[in-house]
Coordinates of C-alpha atoms in Angstrom, one line a residue:
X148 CA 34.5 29.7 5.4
X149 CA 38.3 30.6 4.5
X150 CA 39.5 32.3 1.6
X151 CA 42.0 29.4 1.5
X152 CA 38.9 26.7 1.4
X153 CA 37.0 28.9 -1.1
X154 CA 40.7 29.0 -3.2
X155 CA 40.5 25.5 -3.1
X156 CA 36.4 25.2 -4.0
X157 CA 37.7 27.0 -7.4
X158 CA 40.4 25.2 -7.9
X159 CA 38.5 21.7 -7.6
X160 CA 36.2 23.4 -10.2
X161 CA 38.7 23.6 -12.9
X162 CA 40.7 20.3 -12.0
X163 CA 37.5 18.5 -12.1
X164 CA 35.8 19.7 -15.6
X165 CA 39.1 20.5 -16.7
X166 CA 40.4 17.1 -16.1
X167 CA 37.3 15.7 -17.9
X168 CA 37.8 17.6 -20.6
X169 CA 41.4 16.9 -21.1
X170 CA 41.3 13.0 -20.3
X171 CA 37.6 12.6 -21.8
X172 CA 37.1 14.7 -24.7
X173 CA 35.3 12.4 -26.9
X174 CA 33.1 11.8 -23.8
X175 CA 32.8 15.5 -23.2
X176 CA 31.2 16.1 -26.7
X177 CA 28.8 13.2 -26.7
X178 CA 27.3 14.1 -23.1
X179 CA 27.5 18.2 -23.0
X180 CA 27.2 19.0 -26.6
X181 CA 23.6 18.6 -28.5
X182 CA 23.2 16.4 -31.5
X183 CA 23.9 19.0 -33.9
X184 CA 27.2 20.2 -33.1
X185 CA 28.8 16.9 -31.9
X186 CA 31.8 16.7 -34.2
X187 CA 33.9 13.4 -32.6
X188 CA 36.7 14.6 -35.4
X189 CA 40.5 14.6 -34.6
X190 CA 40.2 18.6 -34.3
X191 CA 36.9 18.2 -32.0
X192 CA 38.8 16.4 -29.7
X193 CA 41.9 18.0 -29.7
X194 CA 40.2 21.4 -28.8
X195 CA 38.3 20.2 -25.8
X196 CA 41.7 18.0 -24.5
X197 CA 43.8 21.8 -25.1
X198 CA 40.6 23.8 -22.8
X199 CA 41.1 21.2 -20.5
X200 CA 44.8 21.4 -19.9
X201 CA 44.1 24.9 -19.7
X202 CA 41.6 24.5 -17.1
X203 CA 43.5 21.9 -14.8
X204 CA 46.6 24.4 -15.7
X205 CA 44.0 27.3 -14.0
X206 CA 43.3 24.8 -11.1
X207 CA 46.8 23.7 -10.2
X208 CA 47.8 27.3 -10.0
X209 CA 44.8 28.3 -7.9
X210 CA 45.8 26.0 -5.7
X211 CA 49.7 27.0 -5.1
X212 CA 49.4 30.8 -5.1
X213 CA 47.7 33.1 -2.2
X214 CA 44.8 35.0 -3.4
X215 CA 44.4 38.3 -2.0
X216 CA 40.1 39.7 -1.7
X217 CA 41.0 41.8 -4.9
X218 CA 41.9 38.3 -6.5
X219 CA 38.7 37.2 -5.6
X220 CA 36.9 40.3 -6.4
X221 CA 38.2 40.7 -10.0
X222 CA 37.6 36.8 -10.6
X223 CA 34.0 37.5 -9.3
X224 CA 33.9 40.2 -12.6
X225 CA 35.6 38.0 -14.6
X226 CA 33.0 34.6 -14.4
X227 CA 30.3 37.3 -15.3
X228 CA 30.1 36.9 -19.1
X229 CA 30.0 33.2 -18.8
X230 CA 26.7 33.1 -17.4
X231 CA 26.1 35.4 -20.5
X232 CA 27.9 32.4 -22.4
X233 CA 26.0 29.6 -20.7
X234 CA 22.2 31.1 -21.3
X235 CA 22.8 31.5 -25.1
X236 CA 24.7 28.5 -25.9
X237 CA 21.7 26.6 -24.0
X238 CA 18.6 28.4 -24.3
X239 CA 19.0 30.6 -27.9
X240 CA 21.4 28.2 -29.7
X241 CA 21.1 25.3 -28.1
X242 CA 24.5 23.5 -28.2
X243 CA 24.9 22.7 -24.2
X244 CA 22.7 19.8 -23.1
X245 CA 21.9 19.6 -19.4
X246 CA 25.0 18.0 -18.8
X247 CA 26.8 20.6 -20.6
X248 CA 25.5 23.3 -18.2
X249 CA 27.7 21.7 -15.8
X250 CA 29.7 24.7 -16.9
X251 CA 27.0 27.2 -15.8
X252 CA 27.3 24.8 -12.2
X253 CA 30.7 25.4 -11.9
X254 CA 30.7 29.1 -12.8
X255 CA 28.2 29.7 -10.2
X256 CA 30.1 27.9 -7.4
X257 CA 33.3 29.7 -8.6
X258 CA 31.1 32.9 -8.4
X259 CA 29.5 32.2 -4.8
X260 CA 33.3 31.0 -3.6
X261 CA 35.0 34.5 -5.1
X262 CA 32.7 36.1 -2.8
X263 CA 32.8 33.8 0.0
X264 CA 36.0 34.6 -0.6
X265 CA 36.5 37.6 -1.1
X266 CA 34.7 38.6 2.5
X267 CA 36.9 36.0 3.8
X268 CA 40.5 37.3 2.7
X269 CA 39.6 41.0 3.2
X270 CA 39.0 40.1 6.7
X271 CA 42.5 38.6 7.2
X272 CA 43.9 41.4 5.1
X273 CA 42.2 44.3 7.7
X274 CA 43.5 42.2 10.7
X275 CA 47.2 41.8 9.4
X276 CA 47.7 45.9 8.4
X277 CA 45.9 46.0 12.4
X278 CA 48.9 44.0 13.6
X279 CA 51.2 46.7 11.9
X280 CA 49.7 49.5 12.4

């Protein structure tokens, strides 16, 4: 796999729940948020349409710019707590339904493409200094 096709398994990641989230926030909180913390408010909404944007936002970009392996790498680091975030917010206070681990889903996709990745784009990166050296 490419680090270019791995870019672009992350980026579909965040244009897809992202785009859910930011056209389909009302239908975001019914299906990924348990009974007792559904709020369909004004403010509810609003908040899940803004982390959307942010997450298409997130996607478009990871689409247009070139990520190096140490992109890759520190992404890989970064996605770590939300696993962290996914097992408590579903197993100790259970506000994710089933459908709401979709998030845990995607984080582990993003995770197995950063590494994919990462392997991927190091490999270019040794072959290109090769050609200069």
């Amino acid at each position: 796999m490419t680090a270019r096709i791995c870019q672009f398994l992350i980026a579909a990641v965040f244009l897809g729940l992202g785009g859910w989230a930011l056209f389909a926030p009302a239908n975001v909180i019914e299906l990924a948020l348990t009974e007792p913390y559904r709020d369909t408010g004004f403010i509810m909404r609003f908040a899940i349409a803004c982390f959307g944007a942010q997450a298409v936002m997130f996607g478009i970009m990871a689409l247009v710019v070139r990520w190096t392996a140490r992109a890759f790498a520190v992404f890989a680091v970064v996605l770590l707590p939300f696993f962290v975030f996914n097992w408590y917010f579903h197993y100790e206070m259970p506000v994710l339904t089933s459908i709401g681990m979709l998030d845990f889903a995607g984080n582990l996709t993003m995770f197995i493409a950063c590494l994919l990745g990462w392997r991927a784009a190091r490999n270019d990166e040794r072959k290109a200094n090769r050609k200069f050296a």
